[in-house]
């Protein structure tokens, strides 16, 4: 096992990884930007190294500085968390070439899945259903027109290198196709450094259902069941996630797990990963992409399986063998996570920053809070608006919703605007209470959302 791990991240996830390391007796090195001197991960880690100025491009994405920090502190491994360098195959490769273990999959798996058009092809070849679409990046306008007439409208143009809900454009009619294609290609070039885009059939009211996988370096690939993440902002940012997905029968659950394992095996996957699917209103599911890293929403799976995913990421990277079989992994109870963010929903989720004059997190039975906040902390304007993940766990979904609602009422946060009231209203809608939501639900709910003078019941 490693003696020391460097965490190439910030915020709640850096804190989460430090917690896992502490429990395993591993020393930690935090890296931080000049804007994060007072961040909790810096206080909590055994050592901390400043890696640059506030903009992420000069600090948390600064590969030479991060590698240097690892070499100076003699860290044997780097955990990239999520976002930042977690899906950067050249970073994973650079770590290994410096003799530092990258806590994640092999760089080849990151590269293959990082090209979403190629990932679709790999999934299809592995016998996993994908939506009708183009097998490769679009090479000509004629090809786009031909493919689109086969797929039908509406369809989506997706950037092959896209991610985080960016690089997706809906096209409703044939007339819109070519202008939209040109814009999508130039936007993809600007945002992701590659103009490659592909077409995919649009599903009208899909559910987003994803499967957590764990794979060791000895050929064992297991799944940890599914999560539902259909509550998303209009820009496809997940807001609420739960495990298991409501109203998914055992046959479908097993098929989802088996499909995820096939995809993971097809790229020689190791470590923790997530295979994402869309489910149509008939219950058919289709692969959309694989995230080759830890997900924000991993805690709900930890709660219902009792498996510490972050600790297993570390053990797998150190060469340990998964000690359980698929049949040993059991689902127990229900977990729901909400992402409390410093954003203003009624103003198109504009970020809000400020100094927290008060932060009192919720607690009590069945509540887990993953957060980097403390009273007096100033939220820097440079980074992700995530403040805290509040996770409710209970024997049944109904009880988990009740706990979550109770916990959201307990939150006391002053000094910054948050999504708390919005989340409270969302989790009390009849649709959510029944577990019957699809991805257009939040955008629709937002159109009728009137917080000023509105009463939270
Ligand atoms: P990203 O890589 O940016 O996360 P995904 O391909 O995973 O993009 O899709 C993100 C979200 O976009 C999905 O959760 C879903 O809400 C929506 N979406 C993606 N593909 C489709 C589709 N074919 N039809 C309808 N909605 C889709």
XYZ file of C-alpha atoms and ligand atoms in Angstrom:
484
model
C 0.000 0.000 0.000
C 1.091 3.588 -0.616
C 2.560 5.652 2.202
C 1.680 8.995 0.693
C -0.817 10.221 -1.921
C -1.033 13.624 -3.586
C -4.541 14.880 -4.300
C -4.672 16.876 -7.519
C -7.962 18.581 -6.782
C -9.764 20.957 -4.426
C -13.145 21.444 -2.734
C -15.323 18.691 -1.343
C -13.699 15.926 -3.356
C -10.213 16.701 -2.033
C -11.687 16.522 1.471
C -13.425 13.218 0.637
C -10.166 11.679 -0.581
C -8.264 12.891 2.496
C -10.907 11.175 4.651
C -10.408 7.888 2.786
C -6.612 8.147 3.119
C -6.782 8.910 6.852
C -8.901 5.833 7.450
C -6.337 3.767 5.547
C -3.334 5.242 7.372
C -2.005 6.965 4.232
C -0.378 10.399 4.422
C -1.747 13.099 2.114
C -0.369 16.003 0.121
C -2.753 18.795 -0.876
C -2.045 21.095 -3.788
C -3.667 24.502 -3.900
C -3.874 27.733 -5.847
C -3.179 31.136 -4.314
C -6.966 31.596 -3.962
C -7.253 28.431 -1.851
C -4.753 29.128 0.934
C -7.558 28.915 3.497
C -9.326 25.930 1.962
C -10.224 22.992 4.184
C -8.272 20.462 2.121
C -5.126 22.532 2.680
C -5.694 22.551 6.457
C -6.504 18.863 6.616
C -3.758 17.343 4.484
C -0.464 16.354 6.113
C 1.441 18.543 3.656
C 0.372 21.235 1.197
C 2.076 22.723 -1.854
C 1.027 25.916 -3.648
C 0.976 25.203 -7.387
C 0.101 28.563 -8.916
C -2.196 31.539 -9.299
C -6.008 31.330 -8.927
C -7.067 30.462 -12.519
C -7.372 26.673 -12.825
C -5.395 26.707 -16.076
C -2.372 27.945 -14.092
C -2.838 25.784 -10.986
C -5.155 22.751 -10.841
C -4.522 22.047 -14.537
C -0.798 22.816 -14.386
C 0.683 19.375 -15.048
C 4.386 20.267 -14.580
C 3.696 21.983 -11.241
C 1.571 19.094 -9.955
C 4.147 16.489 -10.951
C 6.872 18.601 -9.366
C 4.851 18.800 -6.129
C 4.526 15.002 -6.114
C 8.233 14.491 -6.725
C 9.316 17.004 -4.053
C 7.015 15.496 -1.422
C 7.816 11.930 -2.520
C 4.159 11.047 -3.036
C 3.895 7.598 -4.610
C 0.503 8.107 -6.208
C -1.818 10.881 -7.394
C -5.583 10.865 -6.985
C -7.092 13.244 -9.559
C -10.639 13.377 -8.074
C -13.207 14.367 -10.727
C -13.006 17.162 -13.301
C -9.619 18.856 -13.774
C -7.036 16.256 -14.871
C -9.069 13.166 -14.029
C -9.877 12.353 -17.663
C -6.651 13.651 -19.186
C -4.901 10.612 -20.643
C -1.628 12.491 -21.164
C -1.573 13.364 -17.447
C -2.095 9.713 -16.499
C 0.735 8.806 -18.866
C 3.001 11.563 -17.497
C 2.438 10.319 -13.916
C 3.400 6.775 -14.848
C 6.483 7.970 -16.755
C 7.646 9.740 -13.563
C 7.130 6.562 -11.562
C 4.026 7.955 -9.846
C 0.922 5.742 -9.801
C -2.159 7.412 -11.296
C -5.223 6.426 -9.236
C -7.514 5.768 -12.159
C -7.747 3.651 -15.289
C -4.969 2.975 -17.801
C -4.363 6.014 -20.020
C -5.450 3.986 -23.066
C -8.934 3.462 -21.556
C -9.210 7.189 -20.779
C -8.248 8.056 -24.364
C -10.680 5.579 -25.926
C -13.633 6.658 -23.816
C -12.672 10.331 -24.111
C -13.687 10.118 -27.771
C -17.443 9.707 -27.399
C -17.919 8.639 -31.034
C -15.307 5.902 -30.593
C -16.851 4.930 -27.242
C -20.222 4.374 -28.945
C -18.532 2.152 -31.495
C -16.739 0.136 -28.808
C -19.989 -0.332 -26.869
C -21.844 -1.432 -29.988
C -19.104 -3.917 -30.907
C -19.313 -5.275 -27.364
C -23.011 -6.039 -27.963
C -24.384 -3.141 -25.903
C -27.298 -1.140 -27.365
C -26.509 2.382 -28.587
C -28.877 4.949 -30.079
C -29.045 5.274 -33.863
C -26.322 7.697 -34.928
C -23.147 8.111 -36.943
C -20.431 5.538 -36.200
C -17.617 8.081 -36.648
C -17.082 11.823 -36.603
C -18.865 13.594 -39.476
C -16.499 14.178 -42.415
C -18.711 16.043 -44.905
C -22.009 17.891 -45.193
C -23.336 15.241 -47.606
C -22.576 12.548 -45.043
C -24.370 14.573 -42.341
C -27.475 14.993 -44.538
C -27.531 11.317 -45.474
C -27.076 10.118 -41.892
C -29.638 12.585 -40.538
C -32.324 11.404 -42.942
C -31.781 7.855 -41.682
C -31.741 8.846 -38.001
C -34.715 11.221 -38.300
C -35.432 14.496 -36.490
C -35.041 15.756 -33.857
C -31.454 14.642 -33.376
C -28.430 15.808 -31.422
C -25.047 16.950 -32.667
C -22.526 15.961 -30.024
C -18.875 16.938 -29.710
C -16.750 13.763 -29.652
C -14.463 15.312 -27.040
C -17.318 16.984 -25.134
C -18.215 16.473 -21.514
C -19.832 18.035 -18.481
C -23.039 18.674 -20.410
C -21.236 20.907 -22.921
C -21.005 20.346 -26.666
C -24.551 19.050 -27.233
C -26.834 20.765 -29.758
C -30.368 19.775 -30.685
C -31.484 19.971 -34.314
C -35.230 19.855 -35.018
C -35.446 19.987 -38.822
C -33.351 19.251 -41.897
C -33.077 22.988 -42.686
C -31.371 23.573 -39.338
C -28.836 20.783 -39.802
C -25.995 22.292 -41.829
C -25.872 25.687 -40.083
C -25.990 23.887 -36.708
C -23.246 21.499 -37.830
C -20.899 24.363 -38.741
C -21.497 26.111 -35.415
C -21.104 22.856 -33.467
C -17.799 22.054 -35.175
C -16.311 25.476 -34.519
C -17.577 25.488 -30.920
C -16.117 22.016 -30.375
C -12.759 23.178 -31.747
C -12.763 26.204 -29.425
C -13.954 24.370 -26.304
C -12.305 20.963 -26.626
C -9.526 21.429 -29.173
C -11.134 19.065 -31.693
C -13.842 19.868 -34.286
C -15.093 16.259 -34.337
C -18.844 15.911 -33.880
C -21.265 13.016 -34.411
C -25.024 12.657 -34.713
C -27.261 10.779 -32.295
C -31.004 10.215 -32.209
C -32.798 12.429 -29.695
C -34.925 10.657 -27.114
C -37.852 12.843 -26.019
C -38.321 12.049 -22.300
C -35.269 10.028 -21.313
C -34.137 8.981 -17.888
C -30.417 9.198 -17.210
C -29.355 5.940 -15.591
C -25.720 5.064 -14.971
C -23.919 2.048 -13.597
C -20.933 2.150 -11.251
C -18.188 -0.336 -12.079
C -15.076 -1.427 -10.203
C -12.324 -3.351 -11.977
C -9.047 -4.562 -10.525
C -5.764 -5.311 -12.286
C -6.374 -9.084 -12.049
C -9.239 -9.216 -14.551
C -12.143 -8.888 -12.100
C -14.837 -6.476 -13.276
C -17.869 -5.939 -11.060
C -20.775 -3.519 -11.056
C -22.230 -1.739 -8.046
C -25.711 -1.308 -9.529
C -27.268 1.816 -10.969
C -27.972 5.433 -10.079
C -30.674 7.637 -11.488
C -29.533 11.172 -12.395
C -32.467 12.507 -14.408
C -32.843 15.758 -12.485
C -30.521 18.031 -14.441
C -30.345 21.782 -15.066
C -31.132 23.024 -18.598
C -27.381 22.736 -19.246
C -27.350 19.069 -18.244
C -25.743 19.591 -14.831
C -26.955 16.890 -12.462
C -28.755 18.221 -9.355
C -30.232 15.178 -7.614
C -29.030 11.572 -7.850
C -30.282 8.404 -6.257
C -29.649 4.701 -5.917
C -31.282 2.438 -6.797
C -33.235 3.954 -9.710
C -36.967 3.909 -8.933
C -39.247 1.531 -10.881
C -36.416 -0.439 -12.467
C -37.264 -4.148 -12.322
C -34.743 -6.854 -11.455
C -34.398 -8.097 -15.042
C -33.542 -4.607 -16.320
C -31.244 -4.007 -13.351
C -29.282 -7.141 -14.152
C -29.157 -6.268 -17.868
C -27.849 -2.781 -17.074
C -25.111 -4.204 -14.863
C -24.086 -6.779 -17.459
C -24.012 -4.163 -20.227
C -21.781 -1.901 -18.105
C -19.373 -4.759 -17.460
C -19.170 -5.549 -21.183
C -18.235 -1.932 -21.950
C -15.611 -1.856 -19.184
C -14.080 -5.138 -20.351
C -13.972 -3.944 -23.964
C -11.447 -1.217 -23.055
C -9.442 -3.209 -20.513
C -10.830 -1.012 -17.768
C -9.298 -0.848 -14.302
C -10.306 1.176 -11.232
C -13.702 2.878 -10.672
C -15.727 4.058 -13.650
C -19.274 4.863 -14.668
C -21.132 3.669 -17.724
C -23.958 6.046 -18.632
C -27.195 5.047 -20.338
C -30.394 6.769 -21.406
C -33.627 4.916 -20.825
C -36.640 5.620 -23.035
C -40.243 5.644 -21.852
C -40.577 1.932 -22.760
C -37.731 0.976 -20.438
C -35.197 0.298 -23.224
C -31.718 1.531 -22.399
C -28.876 2.738 -24.605
C -25.214 3.451 -23.883
C -24.267 7.139 -24.206
C -20.801 7.403 -22.681
C -18.376 6.203 -20.028
C -16.839 8.464 -17.412
C -13.400 7.111 -16.607
C -13.153 8.542 -13.101
C -14.867 8.931 -9.748
C -18.274 10.622 -10.096
C -19.621 13.443 -7.926
C -22.587 11.202 -7.074
C -20.553 8.172 -5.918
C -21.791 8.484 -2.275
C -25.299 7.206 -3.046
C -23.791 3.955 -4.315
C -21.537 3.751 -1.254
C -24.570 4.093 0.995
C -26.627 1.338 -0.645
C -23.765 -1.144 -1.168
C -21.618 -0.423 1.906
C -18.547 -0.285 -0.365
C -16.148 2.640 0.008
C -15.451 3.440 -3.642
C -12.601 5.883 -2.956
C -10.765 3.404 -0.745
C -11.177 0.748 -3.423
C -9.806 3.101 -6.055
C -6.675 3.386 -3.936
C -6.439 -0.347 -3.245
C -6.910 -1.230 -6.910
C -4.209 1.263 -7.933
C -1.906 -0.394 -5.396
C -2.526 -3.751 -7.119
C -4.989 -5.303 -4.660
C -7.526 -7.837 -5.819
C -11.280 -7.236 -5.325
C -12.171 -9.652 -2.527
C -15.868 -9.932 -3.374
C -17.819 -11.544 -6.199
C -20.761 -10.004 -8.017
C -23.167 -12.088 -5.966
C -21.654 -10.690 -2.744
C -22.670 -7.145 -3.671
C -26.140 -6.435 -2.342
C -28.388 -3.431 -2.591
C -29.744 -2.345 0.750
C -31.988 0.655 1.362
C -32.261 3.828 -0.663
C -29.971 6.873 -0.944
C -30.619 10.291 -2.465
C -28.052 13.051 -2.947
C -28.690 16.717 -3.673
C -25.979 19.069 -4.840
C -26.200 22.312 -2.902
C -24.523 24.929 -5.098
C -23.782 28.654 -4.869
C -26.030 29.493 -7.804
C -29.202 31.472 -8.394
C -31.702 29.185 -10.174
C -34.121 31.965 -11.106
C -31.248 33.835 -12.797
C -30.219 30.995 -15.057
C -28.011 29.457 -12.347
C -25.686 32.470 -12.170
C -22.900 31.748 -9.655
C -22.891 33.595 -6.358
C -19.781 34.174 -4.234
C -19.140 35.618 -0.806
C -17.954 34.952 2.725
C -19.946 32.440 4.752
C -21.029 34.230 7.916
C -22.758 31.006 8.893
C -22.600 27.377 7.817
C -24.401 24.824 9.918
C -24.759 21.554 8.036
C -27.659 19.196 8.637
C -27.172 15.976 10.570
C -29.082 13.329 12.447
C -30.060 9.816 11.402
C -29.192 8.767 7.879
C -27.655 12.065 6.750
C -24.180 12.309 5.231
C -22.711 15.680 4.219
C -19.675 15.795 1.924
C -18.478 19.383 1.968
C -15.448 21.655 2.301
C -17.315 24.546 3.918
C -16.786 26.125 7.317
C -18.148 29.292 8.899
C -15.964 32.211 7.852
C -14.835 30.547 4.597
C -14.782 32.853 1.552
C -15.942 31.167 -1.623
C -13.479 32.026 -4.374
C -15.034 33.103 -7.681
C -12.785 30.949 -9.847
C -14.109 27.445 -9.370
C -17.075 25.101 -9.452
C -20.118 26.355 -7.463
C -20.617 23.073 -5.556
C -20.939 23.811 -1.818
C -22.057 20.526 -0.314
C -23.530 17.189 -1.199
C -26.297 16.231 1.183
C -27.030 12.519 1.091
C -30.026 10.943 2.782
C -30.047 7.208 3.401
C -32.991 5.177 4.718
C -34.523 1.702 4.361
C -37.082 2.889 1.787
C -37.237 5.638 -0.841
C -40.151 7.287 0.932
C -38.178 7.541 4.172
C -35.083 8.768 2.311
C -37.114 11.596 0.733
C -38.509 12.526 4.160
C -34.990 12.608 5.626
C -33.673 14.662 2.745
C -36.472 17.208 3.112
C -35.862 17.409 6.846
C -32.101 17.846 6.246
C -32.607 20.620 3.677
C -34.758 22.464 6.224
C -31.925 22.180 8.765
C -29.286 23.789 6.509
C -28.230 27.193 7.764
C -26.097 29.094 5.312
C -25.570 32.859 5.232
C -23.396 35.073 3.063
C -23.992 33.453 -0.301
C -27.055 32.623 -2.408
C -27.705 28.927 -2.837
C -29.987 26.420 -4.520
C -31.381 25.209 -1.189
C -34.940 26.510 -1.563
C -35.084 25.359 -5.156
C -33.985 21.857 -4.162
C -36.533 21.778 -1.366
C -39.330 22.577 -3.775
C -38.010 20.115 -6.343
C -37.914 17.135 -4.004
C -41.489 17.826 -2.934
C -43.020 17.765 -6.410
C -45.500 14.930 -6.987
C -43.371 13.683 -9.900
C -40.239 13.337 -7.757
C -42.180 11.854 -4.853
C -43.472 9.173 -7.228
C -40.008 8.611 -8.703
C -41.276 9.457 -12.168
C -39.013 12.115 -13.640
C -37.110 12.449 -16.894
C -34.377 14.872 -17.987
C -36.721 17.677 -19.230
C -38.354 17.823 -15.772
C -36.144 20.501 -14.160
C -36.203 22.840 -17.211
C -40.016 22.535 -17.199
C -40.223 23.036 -13.422
C -37.996 26.130 -13.711
C -40.405 27.786 -16.109
C -43.080 27.716 -13.412
C -40.705 28.492 -10.531
C -41.483 31.740 -8.711
C -39.306 32.000 -5.626
C -40.030 35.604 -4.713
C -42.843 35.428 -2.204
C -43.089 31.709 -2.934
C -43.682 29.498 0.059
C -41.640 26.420 0.780
C -44.106 23.903 2.115
P -21.684 14.796 -21.344
O -20.519 14.011 -21.875
O -21.545 16.247 -21.619
O -22.027 14.476 -19.927
P -23.795 13.021 -22.296
O -23.665 12.421 -23.651
O -23.456 12.161 -21.121
O -22.919 14.363 -22.238
O -25.253 13.607 -22.094
C -25.555 14.495 -21.036
C -27.063 14.645 -20.934
O -27.598 15.139 -22.165
C -27.821 13.357 -20.657
O -27.867 13.036 -19.295
C -29.192 13.733 -21.194
O -29.880 14.580 -20.278
C -28.873 14.552 -22.423
N -28.772 13.686 -23.617
C -27.647 13.114 -24.093
N -27.908 12.365 -25.179
C -29.227 12.450 -25.406
C -30.131 11.905 -26.387
N -29.682 11.127 -27.366
N -31.436 12.223 -26.297
C -31.906 13.029 -25.315
N -31.122 13.574 -24.366
C -29.797 13.305 -24.400
